[in-house]
Short mmCIF file of C-alpha atoms in Angstrom, two decimals:
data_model
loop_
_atom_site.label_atom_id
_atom_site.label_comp_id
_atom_site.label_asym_id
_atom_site.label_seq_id
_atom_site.Cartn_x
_atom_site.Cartn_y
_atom_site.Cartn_z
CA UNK A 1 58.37 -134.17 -13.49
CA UNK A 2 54.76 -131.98 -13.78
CA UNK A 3 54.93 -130.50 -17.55
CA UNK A 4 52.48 -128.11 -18.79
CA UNK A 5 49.41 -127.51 -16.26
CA UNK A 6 50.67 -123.65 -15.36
CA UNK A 7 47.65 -122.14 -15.00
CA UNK A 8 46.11 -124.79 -12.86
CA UNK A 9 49.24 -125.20 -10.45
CA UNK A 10 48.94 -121.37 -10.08
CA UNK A 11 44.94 -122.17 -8.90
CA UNK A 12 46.58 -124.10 -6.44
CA UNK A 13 48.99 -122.17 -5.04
CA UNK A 14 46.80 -119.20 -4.44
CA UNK A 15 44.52 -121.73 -2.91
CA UNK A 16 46.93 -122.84 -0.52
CA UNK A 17 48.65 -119.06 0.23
CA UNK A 18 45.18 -117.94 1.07
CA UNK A 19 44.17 -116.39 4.41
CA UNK A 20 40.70 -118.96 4.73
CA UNK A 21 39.47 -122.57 4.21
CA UNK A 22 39.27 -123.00 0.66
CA UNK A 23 37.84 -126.01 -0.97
CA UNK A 24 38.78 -127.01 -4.77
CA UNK A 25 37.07 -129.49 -7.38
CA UNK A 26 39.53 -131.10 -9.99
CA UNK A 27 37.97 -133.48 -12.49
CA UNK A 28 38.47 -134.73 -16.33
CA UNK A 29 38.79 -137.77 -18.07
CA UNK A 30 40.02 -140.96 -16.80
CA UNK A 31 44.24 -140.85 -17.17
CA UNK A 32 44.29 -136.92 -17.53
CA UNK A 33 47.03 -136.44 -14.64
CA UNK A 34 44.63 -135.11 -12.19
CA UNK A 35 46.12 -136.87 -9.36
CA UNK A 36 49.68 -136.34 -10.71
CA UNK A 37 49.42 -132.83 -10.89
CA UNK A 38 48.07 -132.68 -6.61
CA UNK A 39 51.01 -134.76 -5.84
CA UNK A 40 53.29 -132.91 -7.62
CA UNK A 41 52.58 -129.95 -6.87
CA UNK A 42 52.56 -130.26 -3.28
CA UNK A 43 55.32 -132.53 -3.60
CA UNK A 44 53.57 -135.30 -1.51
CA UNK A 45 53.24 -133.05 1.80
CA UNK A 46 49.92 -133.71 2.95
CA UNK A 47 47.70 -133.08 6.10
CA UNK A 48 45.60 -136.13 4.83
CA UNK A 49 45.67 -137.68 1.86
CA UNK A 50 43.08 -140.98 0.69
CA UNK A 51 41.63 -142.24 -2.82
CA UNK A 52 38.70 -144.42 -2.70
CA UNK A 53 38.73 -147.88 -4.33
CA UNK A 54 37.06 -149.08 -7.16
CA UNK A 55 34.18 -151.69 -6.54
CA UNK A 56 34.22 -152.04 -3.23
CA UNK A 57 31.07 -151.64 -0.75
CA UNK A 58 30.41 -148.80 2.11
CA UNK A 59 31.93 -151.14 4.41
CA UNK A 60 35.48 -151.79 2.06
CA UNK A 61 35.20 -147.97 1.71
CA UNK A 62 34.89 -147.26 5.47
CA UNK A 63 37.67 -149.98 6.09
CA UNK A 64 40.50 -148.51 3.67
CA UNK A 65 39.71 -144.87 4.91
CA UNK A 66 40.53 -145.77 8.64
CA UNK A 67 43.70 -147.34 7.26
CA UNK A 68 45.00 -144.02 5.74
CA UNK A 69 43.54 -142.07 8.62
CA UNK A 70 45.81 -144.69 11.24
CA UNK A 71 48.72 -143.51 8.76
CA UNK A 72 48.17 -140.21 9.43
CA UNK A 73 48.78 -140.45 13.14
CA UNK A 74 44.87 -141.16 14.39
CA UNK A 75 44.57 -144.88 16.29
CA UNK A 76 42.39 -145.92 19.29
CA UNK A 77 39.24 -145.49 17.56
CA UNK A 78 36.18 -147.55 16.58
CA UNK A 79 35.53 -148.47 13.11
CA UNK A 80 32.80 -145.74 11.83
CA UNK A 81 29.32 -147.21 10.77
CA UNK A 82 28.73 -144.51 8.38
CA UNK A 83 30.73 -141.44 6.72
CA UNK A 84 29.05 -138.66 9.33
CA UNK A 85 31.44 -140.85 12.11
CA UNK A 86 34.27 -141.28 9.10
CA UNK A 87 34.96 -137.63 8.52
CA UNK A 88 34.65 -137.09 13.06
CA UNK A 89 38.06 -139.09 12.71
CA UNK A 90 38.83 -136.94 9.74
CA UNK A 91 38.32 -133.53 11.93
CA UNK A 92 40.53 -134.87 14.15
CA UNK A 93 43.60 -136.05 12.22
CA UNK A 94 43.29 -131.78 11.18
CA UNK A 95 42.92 -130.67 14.68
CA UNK A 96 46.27 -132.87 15.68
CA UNK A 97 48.19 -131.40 12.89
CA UNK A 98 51.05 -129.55 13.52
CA UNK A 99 50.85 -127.84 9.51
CA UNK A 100 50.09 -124.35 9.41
CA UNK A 101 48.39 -124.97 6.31
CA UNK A 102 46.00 -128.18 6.31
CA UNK A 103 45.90 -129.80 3.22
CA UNK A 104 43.10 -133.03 2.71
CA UNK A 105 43.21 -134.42 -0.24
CA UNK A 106 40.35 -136.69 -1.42
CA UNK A 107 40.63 -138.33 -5.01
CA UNK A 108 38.50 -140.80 -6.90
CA UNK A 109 35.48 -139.40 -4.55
CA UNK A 110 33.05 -141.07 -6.37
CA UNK A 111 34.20 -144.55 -5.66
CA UNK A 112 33.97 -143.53 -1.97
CA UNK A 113 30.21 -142.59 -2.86
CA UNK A 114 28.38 -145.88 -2.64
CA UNK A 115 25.28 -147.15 -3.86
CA UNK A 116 22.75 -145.59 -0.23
CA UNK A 117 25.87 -144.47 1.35
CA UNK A 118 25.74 -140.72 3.23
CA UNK A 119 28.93 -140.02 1.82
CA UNK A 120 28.00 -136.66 -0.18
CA UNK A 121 25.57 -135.84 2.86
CA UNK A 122 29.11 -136.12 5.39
CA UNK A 123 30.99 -133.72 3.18
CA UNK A 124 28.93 -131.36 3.18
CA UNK A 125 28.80 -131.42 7.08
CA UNK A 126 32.13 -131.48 6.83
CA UNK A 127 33.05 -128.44 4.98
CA UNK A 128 29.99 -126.47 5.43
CA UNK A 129 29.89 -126.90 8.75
CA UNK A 130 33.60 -126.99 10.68
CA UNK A 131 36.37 -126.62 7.70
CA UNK A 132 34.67 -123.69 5.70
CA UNK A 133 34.65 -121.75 9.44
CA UNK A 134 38.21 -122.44 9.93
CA UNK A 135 40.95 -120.45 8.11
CA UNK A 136 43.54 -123.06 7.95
CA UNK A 137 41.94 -125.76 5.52
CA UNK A 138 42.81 -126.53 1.98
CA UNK A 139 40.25 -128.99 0.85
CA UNK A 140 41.04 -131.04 -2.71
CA UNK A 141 38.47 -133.24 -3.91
CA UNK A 142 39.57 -135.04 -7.27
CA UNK A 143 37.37 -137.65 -9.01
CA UNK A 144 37.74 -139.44 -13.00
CA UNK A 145 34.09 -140.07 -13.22
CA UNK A 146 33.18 -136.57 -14.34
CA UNK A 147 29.32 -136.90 -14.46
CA UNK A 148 29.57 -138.03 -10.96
CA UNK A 149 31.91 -134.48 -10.29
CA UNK A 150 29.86 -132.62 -12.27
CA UNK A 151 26.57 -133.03 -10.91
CA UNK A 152 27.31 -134.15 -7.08
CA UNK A 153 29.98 -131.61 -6.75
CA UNK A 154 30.23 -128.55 -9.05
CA UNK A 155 26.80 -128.30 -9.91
CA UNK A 156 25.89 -129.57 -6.51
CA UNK A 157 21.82 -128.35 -6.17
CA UNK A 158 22.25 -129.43 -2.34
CA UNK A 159 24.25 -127.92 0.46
CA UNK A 160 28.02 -127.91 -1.80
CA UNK A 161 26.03 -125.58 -3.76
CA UNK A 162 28.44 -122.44 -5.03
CA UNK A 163 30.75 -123.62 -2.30
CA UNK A 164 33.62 -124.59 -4.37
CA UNK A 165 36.48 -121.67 -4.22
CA UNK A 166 38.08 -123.17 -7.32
CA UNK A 167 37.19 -126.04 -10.20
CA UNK A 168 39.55 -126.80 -12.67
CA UNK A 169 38.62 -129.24 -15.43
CA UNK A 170 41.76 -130.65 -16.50
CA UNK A 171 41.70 -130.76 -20.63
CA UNK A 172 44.02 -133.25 -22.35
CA UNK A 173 47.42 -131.83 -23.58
CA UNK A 174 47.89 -129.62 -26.26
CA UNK A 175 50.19 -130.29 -29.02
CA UNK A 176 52.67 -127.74 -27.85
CA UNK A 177 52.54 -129.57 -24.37
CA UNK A 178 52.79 -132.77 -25.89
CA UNK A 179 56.62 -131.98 -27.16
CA UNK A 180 57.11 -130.45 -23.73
CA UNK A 181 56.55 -133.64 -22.06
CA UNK A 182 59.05 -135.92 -24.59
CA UNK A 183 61.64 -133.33 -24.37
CA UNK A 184 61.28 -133.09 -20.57
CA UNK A 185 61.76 -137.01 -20.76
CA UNK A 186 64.72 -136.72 -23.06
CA UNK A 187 62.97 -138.70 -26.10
CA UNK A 188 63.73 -137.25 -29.28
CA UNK A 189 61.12 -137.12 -31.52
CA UNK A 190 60.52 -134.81 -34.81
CA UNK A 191 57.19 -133.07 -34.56
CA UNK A 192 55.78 -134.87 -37.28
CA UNK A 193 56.32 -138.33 -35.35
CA UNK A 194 54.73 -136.15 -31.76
CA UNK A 195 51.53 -135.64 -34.09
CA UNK A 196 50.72 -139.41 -35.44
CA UNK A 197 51.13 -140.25 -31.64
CA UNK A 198 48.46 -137.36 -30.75
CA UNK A 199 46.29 -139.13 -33.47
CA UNK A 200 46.71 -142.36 -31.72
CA UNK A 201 47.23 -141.39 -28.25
CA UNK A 202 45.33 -138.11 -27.96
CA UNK A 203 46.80 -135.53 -25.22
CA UNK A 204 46.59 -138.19 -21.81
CA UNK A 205 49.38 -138.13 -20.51
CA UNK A 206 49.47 -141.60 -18.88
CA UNK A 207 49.80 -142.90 -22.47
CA UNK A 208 52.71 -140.61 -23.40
CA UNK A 209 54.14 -142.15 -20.14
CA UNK A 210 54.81 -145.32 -21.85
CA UNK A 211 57.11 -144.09 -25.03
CA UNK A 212 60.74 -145.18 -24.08
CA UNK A 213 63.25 -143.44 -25.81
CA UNK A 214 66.00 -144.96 -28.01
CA UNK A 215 62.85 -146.77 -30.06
CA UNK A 216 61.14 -145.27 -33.30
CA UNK A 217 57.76 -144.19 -32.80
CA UNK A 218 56.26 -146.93 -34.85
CA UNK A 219 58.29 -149.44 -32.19
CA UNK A 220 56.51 -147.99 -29.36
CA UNK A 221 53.28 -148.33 -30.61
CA UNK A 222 54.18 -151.77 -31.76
CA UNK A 223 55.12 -152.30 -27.60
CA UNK A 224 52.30 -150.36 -26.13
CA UNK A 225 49.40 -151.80 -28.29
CA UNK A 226 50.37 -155.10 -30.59
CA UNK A 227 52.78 -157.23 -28.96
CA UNK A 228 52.23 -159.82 -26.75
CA UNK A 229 51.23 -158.90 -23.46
CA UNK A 230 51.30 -154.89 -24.66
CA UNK A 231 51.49 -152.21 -21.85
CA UNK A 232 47.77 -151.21 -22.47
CA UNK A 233 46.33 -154.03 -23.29
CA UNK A 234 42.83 -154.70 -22.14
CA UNK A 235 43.02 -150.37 -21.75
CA UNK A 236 39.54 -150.11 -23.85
CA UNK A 237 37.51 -152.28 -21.37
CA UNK A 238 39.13 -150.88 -18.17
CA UNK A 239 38.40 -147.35 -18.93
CA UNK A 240 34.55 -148.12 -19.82
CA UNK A 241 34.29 -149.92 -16.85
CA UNK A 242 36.09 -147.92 -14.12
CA UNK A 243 33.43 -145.01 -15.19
CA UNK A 244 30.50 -146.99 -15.38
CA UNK A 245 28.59 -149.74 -13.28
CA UNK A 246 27.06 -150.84 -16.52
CA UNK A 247 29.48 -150.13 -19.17
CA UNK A 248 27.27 -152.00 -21.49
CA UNK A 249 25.42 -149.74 -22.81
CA UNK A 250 27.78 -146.44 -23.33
CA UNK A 251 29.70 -149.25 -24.81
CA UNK A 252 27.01 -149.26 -27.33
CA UNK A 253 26.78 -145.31 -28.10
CA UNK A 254 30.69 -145.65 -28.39
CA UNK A 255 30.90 -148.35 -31.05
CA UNK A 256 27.79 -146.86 -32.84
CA UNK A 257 29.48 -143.20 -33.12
CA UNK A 258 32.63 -144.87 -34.23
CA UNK A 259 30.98 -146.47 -37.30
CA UNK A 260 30.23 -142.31 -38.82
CA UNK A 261 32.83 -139.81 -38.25
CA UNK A 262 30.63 -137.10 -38.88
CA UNK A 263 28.82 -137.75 -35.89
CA UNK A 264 25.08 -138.81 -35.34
CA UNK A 265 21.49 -137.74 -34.19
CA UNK A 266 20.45 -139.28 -31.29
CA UNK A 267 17.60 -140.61 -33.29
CA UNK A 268 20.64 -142.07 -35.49
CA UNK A 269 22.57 -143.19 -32.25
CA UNK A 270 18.87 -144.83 -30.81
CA UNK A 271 18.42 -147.30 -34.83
CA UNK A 272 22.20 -147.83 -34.24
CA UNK A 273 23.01 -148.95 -30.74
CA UNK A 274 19.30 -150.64 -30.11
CA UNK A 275 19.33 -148.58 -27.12
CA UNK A 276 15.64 -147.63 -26.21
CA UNK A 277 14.38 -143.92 -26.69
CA UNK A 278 14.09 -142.67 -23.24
CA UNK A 279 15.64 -139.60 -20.57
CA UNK A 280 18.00 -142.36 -19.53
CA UNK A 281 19.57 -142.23 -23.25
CA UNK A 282 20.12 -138.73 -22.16
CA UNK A 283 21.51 -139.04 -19.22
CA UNK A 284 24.31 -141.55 -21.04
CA UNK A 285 25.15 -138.99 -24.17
CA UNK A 286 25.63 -136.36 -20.92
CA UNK A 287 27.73 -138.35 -19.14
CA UNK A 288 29.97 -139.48 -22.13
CA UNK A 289 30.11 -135.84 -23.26
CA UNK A 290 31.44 -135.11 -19.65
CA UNK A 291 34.05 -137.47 -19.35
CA UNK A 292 35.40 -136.30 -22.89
CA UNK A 293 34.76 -139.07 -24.97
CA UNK A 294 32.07 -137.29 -27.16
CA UNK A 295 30.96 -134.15 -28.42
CA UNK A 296 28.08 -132.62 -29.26
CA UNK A 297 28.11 -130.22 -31.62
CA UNK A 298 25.82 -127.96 -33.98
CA UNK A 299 26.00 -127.93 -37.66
CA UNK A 300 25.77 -124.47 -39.27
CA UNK A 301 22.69 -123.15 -39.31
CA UNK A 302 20.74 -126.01 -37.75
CA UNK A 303 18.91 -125.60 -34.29
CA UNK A 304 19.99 -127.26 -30.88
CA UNK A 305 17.10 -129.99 -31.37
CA UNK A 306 19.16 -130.60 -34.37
CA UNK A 307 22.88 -131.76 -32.60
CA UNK A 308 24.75 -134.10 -33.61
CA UNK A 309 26.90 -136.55 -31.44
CA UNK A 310 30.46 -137.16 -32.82
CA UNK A 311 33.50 -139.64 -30.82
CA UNK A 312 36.26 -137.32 -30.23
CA UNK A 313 38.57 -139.62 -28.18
CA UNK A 314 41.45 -140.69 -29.78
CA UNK A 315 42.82 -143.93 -28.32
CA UNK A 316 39.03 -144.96 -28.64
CA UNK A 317 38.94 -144.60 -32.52
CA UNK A 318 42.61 -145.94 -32.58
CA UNK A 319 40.98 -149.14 -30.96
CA UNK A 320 37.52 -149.71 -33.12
CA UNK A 321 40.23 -148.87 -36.48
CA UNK A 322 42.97 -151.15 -35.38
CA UNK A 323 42.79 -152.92 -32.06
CA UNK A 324 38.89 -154.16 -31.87
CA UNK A 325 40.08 -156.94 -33.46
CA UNK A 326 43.89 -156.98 -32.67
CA UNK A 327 46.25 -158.20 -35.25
CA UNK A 328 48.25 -161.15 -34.69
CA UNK A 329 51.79 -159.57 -36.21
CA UNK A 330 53.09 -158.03 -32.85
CA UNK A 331 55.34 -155.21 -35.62
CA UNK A 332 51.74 -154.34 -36.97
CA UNK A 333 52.30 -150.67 -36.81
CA UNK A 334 56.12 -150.95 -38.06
CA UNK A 335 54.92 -153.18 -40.79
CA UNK A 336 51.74 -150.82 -42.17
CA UNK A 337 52.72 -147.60 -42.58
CA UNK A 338 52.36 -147.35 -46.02
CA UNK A 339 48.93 -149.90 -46.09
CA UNK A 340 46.12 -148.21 -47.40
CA UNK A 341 44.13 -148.75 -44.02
CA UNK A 342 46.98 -146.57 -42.23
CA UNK A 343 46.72 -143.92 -44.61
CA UNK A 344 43.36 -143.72 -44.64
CA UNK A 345 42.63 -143.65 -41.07
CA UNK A 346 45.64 -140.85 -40.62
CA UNK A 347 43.60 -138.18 -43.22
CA UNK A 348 40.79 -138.81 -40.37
CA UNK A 349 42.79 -138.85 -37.06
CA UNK A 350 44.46 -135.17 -38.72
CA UNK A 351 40.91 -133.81 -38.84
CA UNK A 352 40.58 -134.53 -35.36
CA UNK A 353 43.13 -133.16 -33.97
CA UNK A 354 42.64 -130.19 -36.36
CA UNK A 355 39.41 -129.76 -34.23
CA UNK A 356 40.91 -130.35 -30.94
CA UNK A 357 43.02 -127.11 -31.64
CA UNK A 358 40.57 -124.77 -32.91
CA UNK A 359 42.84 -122.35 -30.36
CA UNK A 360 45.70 -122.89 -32.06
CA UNK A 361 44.32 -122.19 -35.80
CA UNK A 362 42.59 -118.72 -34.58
CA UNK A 363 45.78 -117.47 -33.74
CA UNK A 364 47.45 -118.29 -36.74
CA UNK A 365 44.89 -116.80 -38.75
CA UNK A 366 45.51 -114.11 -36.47
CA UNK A 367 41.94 -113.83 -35.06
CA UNK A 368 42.82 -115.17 -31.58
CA UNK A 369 40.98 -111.69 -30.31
CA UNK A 370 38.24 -112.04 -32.63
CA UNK A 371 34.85 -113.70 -31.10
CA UNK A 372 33.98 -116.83 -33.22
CA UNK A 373 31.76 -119.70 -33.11
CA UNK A 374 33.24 -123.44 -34.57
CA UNK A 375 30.62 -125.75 -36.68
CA UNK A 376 30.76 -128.34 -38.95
CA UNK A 377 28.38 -128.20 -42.04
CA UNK A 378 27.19 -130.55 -44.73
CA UNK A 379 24.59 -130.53 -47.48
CA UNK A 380 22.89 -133.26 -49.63
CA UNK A 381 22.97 -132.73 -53.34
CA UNK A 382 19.77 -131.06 -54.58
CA UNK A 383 19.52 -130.25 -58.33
CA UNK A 384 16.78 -127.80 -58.09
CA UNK A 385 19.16 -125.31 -55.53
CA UNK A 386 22.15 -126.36 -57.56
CA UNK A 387 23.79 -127.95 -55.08
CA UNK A 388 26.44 -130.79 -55.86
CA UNK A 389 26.97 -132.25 -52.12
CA UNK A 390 29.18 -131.34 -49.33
CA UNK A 391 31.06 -131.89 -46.53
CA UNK A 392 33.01 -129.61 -44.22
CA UNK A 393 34.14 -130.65 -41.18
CA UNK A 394 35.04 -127.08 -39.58
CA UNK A 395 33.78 -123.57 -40.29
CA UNK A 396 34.84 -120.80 -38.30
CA UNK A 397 32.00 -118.24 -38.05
CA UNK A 398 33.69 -114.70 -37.62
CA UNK A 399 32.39 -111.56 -35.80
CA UNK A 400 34.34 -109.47 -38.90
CA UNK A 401 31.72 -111.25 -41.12
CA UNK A 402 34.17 -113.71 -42.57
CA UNK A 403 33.80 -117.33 -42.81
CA UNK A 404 36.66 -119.38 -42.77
CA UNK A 405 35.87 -122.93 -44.76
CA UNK A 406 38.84 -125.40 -43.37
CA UNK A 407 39.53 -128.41 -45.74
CA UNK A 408 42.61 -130.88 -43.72
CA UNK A 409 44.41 -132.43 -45.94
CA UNK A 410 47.11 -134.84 -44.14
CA UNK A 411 50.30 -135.89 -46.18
CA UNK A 412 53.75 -136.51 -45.36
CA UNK A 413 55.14 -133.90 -47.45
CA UNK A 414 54.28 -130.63 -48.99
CA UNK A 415 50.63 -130.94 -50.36
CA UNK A 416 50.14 -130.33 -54.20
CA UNK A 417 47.01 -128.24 -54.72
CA UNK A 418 45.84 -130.16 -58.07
CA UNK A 419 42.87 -129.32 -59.97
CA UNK A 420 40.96 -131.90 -58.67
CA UNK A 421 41.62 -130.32 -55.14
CA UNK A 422 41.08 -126.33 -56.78
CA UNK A 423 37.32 -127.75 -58.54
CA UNK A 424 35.99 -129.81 -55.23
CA UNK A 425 37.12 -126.59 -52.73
CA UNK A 426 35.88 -124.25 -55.58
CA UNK A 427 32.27 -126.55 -54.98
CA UNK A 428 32.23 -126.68 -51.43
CA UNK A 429 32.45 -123.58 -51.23
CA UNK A 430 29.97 -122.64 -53.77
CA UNK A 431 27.56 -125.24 -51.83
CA UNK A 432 28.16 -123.04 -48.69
CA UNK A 433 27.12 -119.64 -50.22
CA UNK A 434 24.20 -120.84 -52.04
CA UNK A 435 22.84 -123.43 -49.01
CA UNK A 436 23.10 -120.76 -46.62
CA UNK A 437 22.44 -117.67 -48.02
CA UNK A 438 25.75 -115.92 -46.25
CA UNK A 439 26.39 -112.57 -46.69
CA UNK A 440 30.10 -112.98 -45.72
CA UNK A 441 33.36 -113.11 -47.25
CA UNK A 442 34.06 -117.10 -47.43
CA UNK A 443 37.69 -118.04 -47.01
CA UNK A 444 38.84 -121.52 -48.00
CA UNK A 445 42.08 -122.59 -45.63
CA UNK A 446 43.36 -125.43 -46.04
CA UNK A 447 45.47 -127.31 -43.16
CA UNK A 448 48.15 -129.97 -43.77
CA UNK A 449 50.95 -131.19 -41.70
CA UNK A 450 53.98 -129.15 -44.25
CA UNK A 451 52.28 -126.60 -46.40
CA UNK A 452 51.18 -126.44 -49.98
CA UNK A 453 53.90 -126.48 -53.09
CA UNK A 454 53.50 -123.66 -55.32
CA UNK A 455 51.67 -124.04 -58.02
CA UNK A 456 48.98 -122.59 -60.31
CA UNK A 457 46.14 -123.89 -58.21
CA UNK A 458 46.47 -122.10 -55.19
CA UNK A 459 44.96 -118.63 -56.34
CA UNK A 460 41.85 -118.99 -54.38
CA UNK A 461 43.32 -120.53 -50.97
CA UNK A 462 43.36 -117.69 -48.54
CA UNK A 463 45.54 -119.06 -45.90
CA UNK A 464 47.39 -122.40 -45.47
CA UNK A 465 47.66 -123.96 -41.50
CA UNK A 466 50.57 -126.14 -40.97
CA UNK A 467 51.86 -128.54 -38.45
CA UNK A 468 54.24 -126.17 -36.80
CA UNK A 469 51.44 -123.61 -36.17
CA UNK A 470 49.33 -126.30 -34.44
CA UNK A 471 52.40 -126.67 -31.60
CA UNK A 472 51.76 -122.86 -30.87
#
């Protein structure tokens, strides 16, 4: 059952009720639902349909594409040398169709790109030079490795380039799609419970796959990560090394990044990691950044030279937090909720997923129209300027020349706006005027999963973002 994903199933649908060849790029993270949401929505019917395989050489490529092109109807041929002869077969498995519309779908492309191969050279022969001139061809290329995507496909600088009718980067799910997809699967599940899972689980839908319903939340995660033999055990390592050839090294970036939540320099990331200083380091931050599993991000008022790198994955800070070193109690999660370590790391994982639905609080602040930039900020104290230290991990820059300073504060019940809480948002944003010089209104908001009780400390809160307005 496809949930969510309605603006890119109607990409594909005008794709395939087109009058010409039309040739479409899907990519995103590892798990995403990229194949998932092909099959689906096509419910299976295809001209030609092959995924490459992961590891295996030109020749274990070559082999396992005549196998799907002999179950397509093609036999009596030689086995190809190269892809040029690979995709001749390919022609003709169209040509012999009997669908009006001829739909070839191609996923994990990049494992079918081997090291010297002529793979990227044959699809662009290919579609430049017999499907694109047809009008009967719906071409779906689909890959998890999104550097490889991204630069051999979308940003192609050869002869794909600005061929693609349609890309559509798949983004994790939202919140709101989130408690689509357990309803859909009949698990009930309050929205508070759907939001610790997003902290653990992020929006990939192959992990939401694995809740069974009937169980508590904290019993699923006790069966999908900490028992004996759990469903995604081992997970970490696969997805590292199903991107990379030499997962070593991003590895390295990871587990650095995960040590400061705040995010690092890349001269911080070089000291860290041991990596040397060199384009290739580049190359690595781009690539992570690409597949989703990092951000790079400005603070306020700092130049580009200035970014800083910050882990934005979720299962991968679940893992460092909890699973790096896995516990031996298999009813670890049942069994800590109210530890210290599980509180702590939840007041993180909510600023996170604060961040991944920037979206979400524009429109409850009712700017959703408005044009905005998102930063984080922070300043070191300095007695000269007056300044006592801060830390905020999202501003919202405003074209009505109004900042909004967002302070996440995760609790389990209505949040008490002490005077503790009052004097450090009263300094923050004091820091913020006086660091930066702004000439605009500055609006503290705070965000917490159910509101703030009433009380005499709320005067100079200008807005309060629940839970419930995050699932919008």
């Amino acid at each position: 059952m496809l949930v969510g994903r309605e603006n890119e199933r109607k990409m594909l649908k005008e794709a395939y009720e087109a009058d010409e060849s039309k040739f479409v790029a899907i990519y995103g993270r590892r798990r995403i639902g990229k194949t998932y949401l092909v099959r689906e929505t096509f419910e299976n019917h295809f001209t030609f349909q092959h995924s490459g395989y992961f590891g295996g050489k030109l020749s274990d490529e070559l082999f396992e594409f005549c196998i799907s092109i002999r179950q397509y109807g093609l036999d009596g041929f030689e086995q190809p040398k190269n892809w040029l002869e690979a995709f001749e077969l390919l022609k003709r498995v169209i040509m012999n169709s009997p669908d009006k519309r001829k739909v070839v779908f191609l996923d994990e492309l990049s494992w079918m790109d081997t090291r010297g191969s002529d793979f990227v050279m044959a699809l662009e022969g290919f579609w430049n030079g017999w499907a694109s001139a047809r009008k009967d061809v719906l071409l779906i290329v689909c890959g998890s490795v999104t550097s490889w995507m991204i630069s051999k496909i979308v940003h192609n600088k050869g002869g794909l380039y600005n061929r693609l009718s349609f890309r559509i980067n798949l983004e994790p799910f939202t919140l709101k799609e989130c408690e689509e997809y357990v309803n859909a699967k009949n698990i009930i599940m309050n929205r508070y419970s759907i939001l610790q899972c997003y902290m653990i689980m992020g929006g990939v839908p192959y992990y939401w796959s694995f809740l069974e319903k009937g169980l508590s939340l904290p019993q699923n995660i006790d069966r999908i990560f900490f028992a004996d033999n759990a469903l995604l055990d081992n997970e970490f390592e696969h997805i590292y090394s199903s991107l990379f050839h030499n997962p070593e090294p991003y590895i390295k970036i990871i587990s650095a990044l995960g040590k400061k939540k705040a995010g690092m320099t890349r001269e911080e990331i070089v000291k860290a990691s041991k990596l040397p200083e060199s384009g290739n380091l580049s190359k690595k931050l781009e690539e992570l950044e690409n597949c989703g599993f990092i951000r790079r991000y400005n603070s306020y008022g700092k130049k580009q030279k200035d970014s800083l790198y910050q882990l934005i994955d979720n299962f991968t800070l679940f893992y460092f937090k909890f699973l790096e070193k896995k516990p031996t109690d298999e009813h670890f999660w049942t069994n800590n909720q109210l530890s210290q370590a599980v509180k702590t790391w939840c007041g993180v994982a909510f600023e996170r997923v604060c961040l991944e639905h920037v979206s979400e609080i524009k429109n409850a602040l009712g700017i959703s129209g408005v044009s905005t930039n998102a930063y984080s900020w922070s300043c070191k104290k300095d007695n000269e300027k007056g300044l006592e230290g801060s830390q905020i991990d999202l501003i919202i820059e405003r074209r009505d020349q109004i900042i909004d300073l967002c302070e996440m504060k995760y609790s389990t019940k209505p949040f008490k706006v002490t005077l503790k809480v009052d004097t450090d948002i009263h300094r923050k944003t004091w820091d913020f005027i006086n660091a930066t010089g702004t000439h605009f209104a500055v609006h503290p908001i705070i965000l917490t999963p159910y509101g703030i009780t009433d009380d005499s400390y709320r005067g100079q809160i200008q807005a309060v973002i629940t839970a419930d307005d995050l699932f919008k």
